[in-house]
Every structure is written in C-alpha cells, then in structure tokens.
Short mmCIF file of C-alpha atoms and ligand atoms in Angstrom, two decimals:
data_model
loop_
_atom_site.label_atom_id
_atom_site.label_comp_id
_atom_site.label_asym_id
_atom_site.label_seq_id
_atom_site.Cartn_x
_atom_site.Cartn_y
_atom_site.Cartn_z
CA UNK X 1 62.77 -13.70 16.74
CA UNK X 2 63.01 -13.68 13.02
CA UNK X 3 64.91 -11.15 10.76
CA UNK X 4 62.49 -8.84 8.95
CA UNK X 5 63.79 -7.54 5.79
CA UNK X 6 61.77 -4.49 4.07
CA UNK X 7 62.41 -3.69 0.58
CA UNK X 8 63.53 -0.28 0.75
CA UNK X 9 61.26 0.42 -3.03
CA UNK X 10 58.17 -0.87 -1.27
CA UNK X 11 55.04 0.90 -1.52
CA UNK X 12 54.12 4.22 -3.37
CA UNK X 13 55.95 5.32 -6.16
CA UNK X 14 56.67 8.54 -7.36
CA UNK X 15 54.05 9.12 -9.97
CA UNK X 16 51.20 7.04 -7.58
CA UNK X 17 52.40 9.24 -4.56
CA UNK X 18 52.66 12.10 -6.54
CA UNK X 19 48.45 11.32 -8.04
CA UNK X 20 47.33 10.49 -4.60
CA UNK X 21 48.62 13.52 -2.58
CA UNK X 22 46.59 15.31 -5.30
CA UNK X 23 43.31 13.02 -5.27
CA UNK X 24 43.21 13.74 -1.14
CA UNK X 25 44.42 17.85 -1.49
CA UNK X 26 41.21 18.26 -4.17
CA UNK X 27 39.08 15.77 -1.79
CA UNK X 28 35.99 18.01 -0.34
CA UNK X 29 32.21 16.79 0.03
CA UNK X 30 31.32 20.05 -0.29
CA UNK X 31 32.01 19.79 -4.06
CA UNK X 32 31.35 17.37 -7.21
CA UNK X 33 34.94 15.93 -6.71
CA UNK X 34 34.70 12.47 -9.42
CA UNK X 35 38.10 10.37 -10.55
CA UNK X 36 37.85 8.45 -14.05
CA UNK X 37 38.88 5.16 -13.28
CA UNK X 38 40.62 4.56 -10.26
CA UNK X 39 43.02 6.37 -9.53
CA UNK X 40 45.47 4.29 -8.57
CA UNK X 41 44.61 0.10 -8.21
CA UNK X 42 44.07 -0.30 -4.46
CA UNK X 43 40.67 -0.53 -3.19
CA UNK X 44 41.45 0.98 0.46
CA UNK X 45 43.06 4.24 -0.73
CA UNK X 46 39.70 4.15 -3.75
CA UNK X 47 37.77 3.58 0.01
CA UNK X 48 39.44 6.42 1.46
CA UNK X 49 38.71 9.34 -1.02
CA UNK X 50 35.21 7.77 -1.57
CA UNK X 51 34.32 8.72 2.47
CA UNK X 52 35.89 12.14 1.44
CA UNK X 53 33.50 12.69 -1.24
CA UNK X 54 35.45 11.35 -4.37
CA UNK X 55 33.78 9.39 -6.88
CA UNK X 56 34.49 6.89 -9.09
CA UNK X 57 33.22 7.12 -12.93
CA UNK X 58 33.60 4.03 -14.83
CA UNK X 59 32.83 4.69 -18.24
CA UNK X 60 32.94 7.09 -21.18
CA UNK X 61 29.06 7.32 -21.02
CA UNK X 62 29.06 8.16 -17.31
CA UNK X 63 31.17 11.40 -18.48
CA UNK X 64 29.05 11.83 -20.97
CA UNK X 65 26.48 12.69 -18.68
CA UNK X 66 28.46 15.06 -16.19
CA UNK X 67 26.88 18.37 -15.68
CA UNK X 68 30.28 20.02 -13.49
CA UNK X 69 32.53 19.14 -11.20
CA UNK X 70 36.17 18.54 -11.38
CA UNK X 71 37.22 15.35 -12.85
CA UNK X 72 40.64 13.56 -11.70
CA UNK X 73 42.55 11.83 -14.30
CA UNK X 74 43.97 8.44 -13.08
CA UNK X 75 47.71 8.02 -12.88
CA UNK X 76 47.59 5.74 -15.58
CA UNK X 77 46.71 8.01 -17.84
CA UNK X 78 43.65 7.73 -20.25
CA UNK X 79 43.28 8.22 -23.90
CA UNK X 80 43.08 11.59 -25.56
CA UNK X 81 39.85 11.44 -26.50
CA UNK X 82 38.71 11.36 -22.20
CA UNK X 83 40.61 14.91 -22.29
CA UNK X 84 38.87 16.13 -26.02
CA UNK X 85 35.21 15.08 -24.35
CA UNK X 86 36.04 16.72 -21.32
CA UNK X 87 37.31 19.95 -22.93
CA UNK X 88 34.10 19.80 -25.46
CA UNK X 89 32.09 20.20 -22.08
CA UNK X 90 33.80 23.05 -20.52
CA UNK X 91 34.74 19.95 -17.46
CA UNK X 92 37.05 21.23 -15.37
CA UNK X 93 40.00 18.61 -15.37
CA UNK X 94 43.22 17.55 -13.48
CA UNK X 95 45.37 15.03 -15.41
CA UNK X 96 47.57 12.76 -12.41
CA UNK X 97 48.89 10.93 -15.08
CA UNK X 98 52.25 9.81 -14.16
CA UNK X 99 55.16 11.97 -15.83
CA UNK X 100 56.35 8.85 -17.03
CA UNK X 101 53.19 7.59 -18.51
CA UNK X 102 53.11 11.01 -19.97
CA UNK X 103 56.06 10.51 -21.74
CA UNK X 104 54.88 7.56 -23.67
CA UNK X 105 51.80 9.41 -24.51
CA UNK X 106 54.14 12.00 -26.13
CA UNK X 107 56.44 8.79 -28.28
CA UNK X 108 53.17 7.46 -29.53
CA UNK X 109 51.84 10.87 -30.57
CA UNK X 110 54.76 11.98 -32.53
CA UNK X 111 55.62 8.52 -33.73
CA UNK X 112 52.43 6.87 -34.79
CA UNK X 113 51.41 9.31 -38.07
CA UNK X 114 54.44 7.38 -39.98
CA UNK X 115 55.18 4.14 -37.74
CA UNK X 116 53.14 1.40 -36.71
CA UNK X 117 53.33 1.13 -32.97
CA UNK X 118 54.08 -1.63 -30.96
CA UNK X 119 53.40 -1.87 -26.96
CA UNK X 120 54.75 -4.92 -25.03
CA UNK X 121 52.15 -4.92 -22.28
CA UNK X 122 49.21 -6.16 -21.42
CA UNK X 123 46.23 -4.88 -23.62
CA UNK X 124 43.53 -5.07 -21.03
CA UNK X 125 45.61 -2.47 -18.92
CA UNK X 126 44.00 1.06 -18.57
CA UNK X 127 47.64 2.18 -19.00
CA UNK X 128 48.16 0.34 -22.33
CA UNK X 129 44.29 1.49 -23.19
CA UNK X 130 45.38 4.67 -22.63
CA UNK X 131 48.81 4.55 -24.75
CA UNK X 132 46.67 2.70 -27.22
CA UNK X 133 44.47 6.28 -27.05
CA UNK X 134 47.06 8.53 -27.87
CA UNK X 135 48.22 6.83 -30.96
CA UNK X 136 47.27 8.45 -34.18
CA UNK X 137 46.87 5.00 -36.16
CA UNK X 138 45.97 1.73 -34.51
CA UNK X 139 48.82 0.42 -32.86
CA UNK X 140 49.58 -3.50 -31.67
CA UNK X 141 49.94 -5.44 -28.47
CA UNK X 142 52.29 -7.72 -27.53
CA UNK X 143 52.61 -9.53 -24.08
CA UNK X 144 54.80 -12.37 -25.11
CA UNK X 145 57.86 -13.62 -27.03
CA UNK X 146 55.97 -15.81 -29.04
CA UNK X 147 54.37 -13.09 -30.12
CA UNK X 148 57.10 -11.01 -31.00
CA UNK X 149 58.44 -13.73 -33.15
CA UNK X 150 55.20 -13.98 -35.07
CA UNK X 151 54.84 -10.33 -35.02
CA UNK X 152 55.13 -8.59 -38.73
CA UNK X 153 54.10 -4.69 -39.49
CA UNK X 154 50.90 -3.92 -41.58
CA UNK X 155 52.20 -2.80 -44.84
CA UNK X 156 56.12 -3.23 -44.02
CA UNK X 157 56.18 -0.07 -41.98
CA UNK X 158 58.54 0.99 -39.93
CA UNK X 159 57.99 -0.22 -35.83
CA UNK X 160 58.11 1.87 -32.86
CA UNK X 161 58.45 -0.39 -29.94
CA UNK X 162 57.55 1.03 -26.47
CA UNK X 163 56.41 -0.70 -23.64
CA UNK X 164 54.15 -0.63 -20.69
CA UNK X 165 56.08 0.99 -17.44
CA UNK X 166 55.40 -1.60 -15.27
CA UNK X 167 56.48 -4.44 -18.12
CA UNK X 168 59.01 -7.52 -16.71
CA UNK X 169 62.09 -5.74 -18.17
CA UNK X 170 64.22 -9.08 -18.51
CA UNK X 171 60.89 -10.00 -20.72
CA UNK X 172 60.65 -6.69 -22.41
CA UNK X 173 64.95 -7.08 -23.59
CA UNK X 174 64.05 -10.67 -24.88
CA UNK X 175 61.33 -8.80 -27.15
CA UNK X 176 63.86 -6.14 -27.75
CA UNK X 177 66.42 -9.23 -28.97
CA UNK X 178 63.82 -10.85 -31.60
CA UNK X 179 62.70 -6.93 -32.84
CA UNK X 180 66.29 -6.32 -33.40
CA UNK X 181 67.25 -9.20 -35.72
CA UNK X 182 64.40 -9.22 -37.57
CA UNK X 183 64.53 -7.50 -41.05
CA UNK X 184 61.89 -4.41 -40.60
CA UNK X 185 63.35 -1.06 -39.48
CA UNK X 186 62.52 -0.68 -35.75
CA UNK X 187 63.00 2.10 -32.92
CA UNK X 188 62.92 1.20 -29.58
CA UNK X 189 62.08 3.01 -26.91
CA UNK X 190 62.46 1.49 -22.98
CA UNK X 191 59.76 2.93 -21.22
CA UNK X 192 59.37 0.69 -18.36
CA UNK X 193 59.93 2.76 -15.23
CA UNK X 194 62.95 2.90 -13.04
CA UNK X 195 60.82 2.75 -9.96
CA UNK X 196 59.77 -0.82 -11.72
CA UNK X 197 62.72 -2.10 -12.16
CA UNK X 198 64.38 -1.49 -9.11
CA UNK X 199 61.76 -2.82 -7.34
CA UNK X 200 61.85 -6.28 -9.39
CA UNK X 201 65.65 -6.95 -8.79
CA UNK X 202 65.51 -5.42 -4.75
CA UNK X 203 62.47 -8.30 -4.57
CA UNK X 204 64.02 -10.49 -6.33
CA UNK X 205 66.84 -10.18 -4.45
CA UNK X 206 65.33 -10.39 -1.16
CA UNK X 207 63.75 -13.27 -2.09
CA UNK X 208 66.45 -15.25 -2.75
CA UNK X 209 67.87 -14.72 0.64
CA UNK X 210 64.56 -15.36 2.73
CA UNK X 211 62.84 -18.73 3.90
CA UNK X 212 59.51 -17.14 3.71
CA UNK X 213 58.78 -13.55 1.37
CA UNK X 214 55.07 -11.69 1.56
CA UNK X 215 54.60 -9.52 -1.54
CA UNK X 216 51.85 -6.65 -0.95
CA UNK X 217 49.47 -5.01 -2.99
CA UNK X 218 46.08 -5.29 -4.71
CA UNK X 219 45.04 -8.68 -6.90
CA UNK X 220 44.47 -5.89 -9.47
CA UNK X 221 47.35 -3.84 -9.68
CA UNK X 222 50.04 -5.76 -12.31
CA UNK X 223 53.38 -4.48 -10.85
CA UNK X 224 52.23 -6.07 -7.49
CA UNK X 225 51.34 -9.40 -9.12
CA UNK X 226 54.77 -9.07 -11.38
CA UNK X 227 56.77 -9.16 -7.34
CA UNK X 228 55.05 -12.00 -6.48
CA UNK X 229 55.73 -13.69 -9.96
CA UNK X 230 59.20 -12.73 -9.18
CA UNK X 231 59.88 -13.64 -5.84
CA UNK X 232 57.82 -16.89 -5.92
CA UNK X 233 60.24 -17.99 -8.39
CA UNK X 234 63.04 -18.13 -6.22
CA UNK X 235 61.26 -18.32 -2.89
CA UNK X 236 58.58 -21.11 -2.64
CA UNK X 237 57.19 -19.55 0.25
CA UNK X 238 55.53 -16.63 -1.04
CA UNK X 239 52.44 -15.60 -0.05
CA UNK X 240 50.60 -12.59 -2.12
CA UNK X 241 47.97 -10.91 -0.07
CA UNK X 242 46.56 -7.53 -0.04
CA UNK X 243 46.14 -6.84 4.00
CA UNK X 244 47.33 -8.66 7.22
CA UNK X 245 44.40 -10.15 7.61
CA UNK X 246 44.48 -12.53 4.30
CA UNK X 247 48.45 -13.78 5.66
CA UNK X 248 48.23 -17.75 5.65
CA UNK X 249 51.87 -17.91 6.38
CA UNK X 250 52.77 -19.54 9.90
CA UNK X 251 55.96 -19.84 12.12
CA UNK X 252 56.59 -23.84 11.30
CA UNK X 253 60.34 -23.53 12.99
CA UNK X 254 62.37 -23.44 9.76
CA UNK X 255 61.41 -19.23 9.31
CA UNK X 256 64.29 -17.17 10.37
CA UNK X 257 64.24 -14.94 7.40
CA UNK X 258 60.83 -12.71 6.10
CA UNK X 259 61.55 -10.63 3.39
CA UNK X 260 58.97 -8.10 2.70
CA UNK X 261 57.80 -6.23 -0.24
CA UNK X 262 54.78 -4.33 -1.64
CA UNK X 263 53.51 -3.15 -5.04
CA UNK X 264 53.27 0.51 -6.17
CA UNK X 265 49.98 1.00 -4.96
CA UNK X 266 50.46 -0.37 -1.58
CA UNK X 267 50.19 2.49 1.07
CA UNK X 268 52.50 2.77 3.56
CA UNK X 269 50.82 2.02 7.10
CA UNK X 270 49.34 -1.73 4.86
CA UNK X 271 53.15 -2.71 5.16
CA UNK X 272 53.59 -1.43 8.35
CA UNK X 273 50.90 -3.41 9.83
CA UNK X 274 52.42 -6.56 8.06
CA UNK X 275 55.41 -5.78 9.63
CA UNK X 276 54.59 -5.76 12.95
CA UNK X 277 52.33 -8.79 12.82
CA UNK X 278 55.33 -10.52 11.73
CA UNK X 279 57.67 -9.21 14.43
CA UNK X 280 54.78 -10.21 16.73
CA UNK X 281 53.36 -13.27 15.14
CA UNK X 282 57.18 -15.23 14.18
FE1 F3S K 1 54.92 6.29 -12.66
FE2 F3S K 1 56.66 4.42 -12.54
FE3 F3S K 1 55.00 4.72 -10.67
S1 F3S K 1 55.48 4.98 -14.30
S2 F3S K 1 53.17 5.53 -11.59
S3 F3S K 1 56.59 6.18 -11.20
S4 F3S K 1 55.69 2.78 -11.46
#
C-alpha cells in the first residue's frame, strides 16, 4: 500500500471554474451556443460542451461570418478588437475572462498610450495574444532572462513590465532583478496569479518528498506543463499525462510515496480516477 499524496491546489482554479460553470449553465442545443477559442485548454471538458451543443470558433474570420448566437469569451481573455467586432454586429457576448486576466487587460490599457509594454510570457499564448490586444501601442515579449538582459525600450521610453498569470514566478523575479538595475525607468507590475503560484511551490514541494509524482493536465495548457517542469526537477520519476490511461508508471518495489498534482484545467473526477488507479494499481 503506498501513500497517496494530493495537492490540495490541484485541478480547477478559480477563474477556469468560475468560466466553465458558465460555458455548461449557457450550454443548450436548442440555441447557436459558440466559444472563441477554447475555453479553457482541456480537450475533454472542450468534448463535453461540444455534445451539449457548444461550438468552437477558431478564427477572427469564422466570427466574421456569424449571423447570431451567443458567443463565449475564453477565460483567457482575447483582444479588444474580438469584443469591438462583436459589438459592430449586434453579437450577443459573454466575456469568462478570468478577473485576473482582466486586470492585466486594464494595466496595459491605461499604461500603454505613454509606456512601452513589456510581458514576460510566452507570445504564442492566447492569454499573452490577448494582453498583446489590449495594448494601445505595440508592446514586447519576453520569455527569458537572456532576453531581458538584451532587452532595451524603443525610443528610451519608460517600461511597464507585467507578466503572463501563469509565468514561473522564481523566473519572472530574476526578470524583475535585471529590469530593476538597468538604467530606463520601469514599473512593475506582478501579475502572475496566486492560484499559480501556490500551486508551483505545493508541487514542488510534494515532489521533493515522493519516489514517484504524476502531474495532470492537457499537453496544451502551460501551467500544467510548468508542474511537470517543476516537479521533474526534483523528482526523476515524473510522469506528465493527461488521463489514466496514458500512466507508464509501474510499482518496481522502491514506490512508497505518489505525490499527485494536476494543472488548472484538469477537472476534478480526471484526478480522481488517477487516484484510485494508484491506490489500486501500487
Ligand atoms: Fe485566473 Fe489564475 Fe486561474 S489567472 S484562470 S485564477 S490560474
């Protein structure tokens, strides 16, 4: 019998709990019910409000095209002009964009007419897409500290730093360290979620302690890939899968400890059926 050990942060978090409860309440085949973009990155809860009726537009020009309907705004949030198209068309609209992703949305607005903004993320991320959206001047990406090194403001002006909620935040206060003693005047603002960090260090942590650690959540969603760059650093067995059925990870003897954790996006009874296939399996 092995010890299980469940990160208490795994799974949903606020702002994806918070967007889903709303994707499945406005759910009804009866009606044109569409999402732009995912809503949230996991393909079985995307499964899930498909059979309810829900579907998925990909691209500005599919809006484009939209006659009616009610379209759901992912929880990562999409750039302003998504919401100015959809207003020009008299689309009916609910925006499940995270508070939190909200917020930055609201720094980049206010700050971007007289500062050039900077984002530590990663730029192919609809989140930092739509950050990137809201800002009234072009604003720069940075995903590493070589980069912020390098980094130097168009025309000397002033920097807002912000940064992706789901950035590594030990990464995000090296960035902070190099923007600091450099010469150009810089605000910074940490936006990287609570719910992001605590879930880091309670994996981390976790990890350390366990022979063998199985980190949850969709190849696609980057907080779940950040746990299992986490706890694979201090656990060598970590596997990374996104059901029960892709778990590798065998009962050799030497497992007495399984530490458990899942991404954001991970819904609840995914971890629960991990669990109990360990408690069976080990
Ligand atoms: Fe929001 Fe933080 Fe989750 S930004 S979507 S509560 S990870």
């Amino acid at each position: 019998m092995v010890d299980i050990i469940t990160a208490k942060t795994a799974g949903f978090c606020f702002g994806v709990k918070k967007a889903v409860d709303k994707a499945f309440e406005l759910a009804d085949p009866e009606k044109k019910v569409y999402t732009y973009g995912p809503v949230i990155h996991n393909d079985e809860v995307i499964r899930r409000l498909s059979d309810k009726g829900v579907q998925l537009i990909d691209s500005e020009d599919e809006l484009k095209l939209l006659e009616g309907g009610t379209v759901i705004l992912r929880s990562h949030g999409v750039p302003k002009a998504i919401i100015d198209l959809l207003e020009d068309k008299g689309i009916d609209y609910v925006d499940v964009t995270c508070p939190f992703v909200k917020r930055i949305h609201d720094i980049v607005y206010k700050e971007s007419e007289e500062k050039q903004i900077v984002i530590a993320g990663n730029p192919a991320h609809p989140e930092v897409e739509g950050i990137m959206g809201w800002c009234k001047t072009p604003a720069d990406v940075i995903s590493t500290e070589e980069e912020a090194e390098a980094y130097e403001p168009k025309d000397g002006r002033d920097v807002c730093l912000v940064a992706q909620t789901t950035f590594n935040y030990k990464k995000f206060e090296k960035i902070l360290e190099i923007f600091e003693k450099k010469s150009y005047h810089v605000i910074i603002v940490n936006t990287i979620c609570n719910a992001t960090a605590n879930h880091q260090t309670e994996a981390r942590s976790i990890a350390e302690g366990a022979d063998a650690m199985i980190v949850i959540g969709d190849k696609k969603s980057s907080n779940s890939r950040k746990l299992y760059e986490i706890c694979s650093e201090v656990c060598p067995k970590t596997e990374f899968i996104q059901t029960v059925n892709e778990l590798k990870l065998k009962q050799d003897g030497s497992i007495r400890k399984v530490g458990i954790t899942a991404g954001a996006s991970t819904p609840n009874y995914i971890i629960e059926e991990v669990q109990n296939y360990v408690r069976r399996e080990f």
